[in-house]
Phi, psi and omega in degrees: 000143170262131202272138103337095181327323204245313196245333225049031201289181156277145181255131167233175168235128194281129196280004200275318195257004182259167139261216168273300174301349206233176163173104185242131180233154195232169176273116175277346146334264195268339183076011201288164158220151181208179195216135179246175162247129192283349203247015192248350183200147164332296200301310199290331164342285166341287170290332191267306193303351211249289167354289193291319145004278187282001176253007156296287191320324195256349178088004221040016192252194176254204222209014144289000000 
């Protein structure tokens, strides 16, 4: 699980704004949001391949 740097909240990614190039996460806390760019560091890689993972598994849809 991803901690937030600033509140210590939970981190998720919001599925609305990411793309192939892109990956933006929010705080459900504090409300903090950031943008990773997929092609600059392992860890964001990483976080993208394991995204797509779980939205083959759930099928795309959420869990509402």
């Amino acid at each position: 699980m991803l901690r937030c740097t600033k509140c210590q909240g939970r981190v998720f990614v919001d599925r609305v704004f990411t793309s192939d190039d892109r990956m933006e996460l929010f705080c459900s806390m504090c409300g903090r949001r950031w943008m990773l760019k997929n092609n600059r560091n392992g860890f964001t890689q990483w976080l993208h391949r394991r995204e797509k993972v779980l939205a083959k598994v759930s099928g795309g849809r959420s869990s509402t």
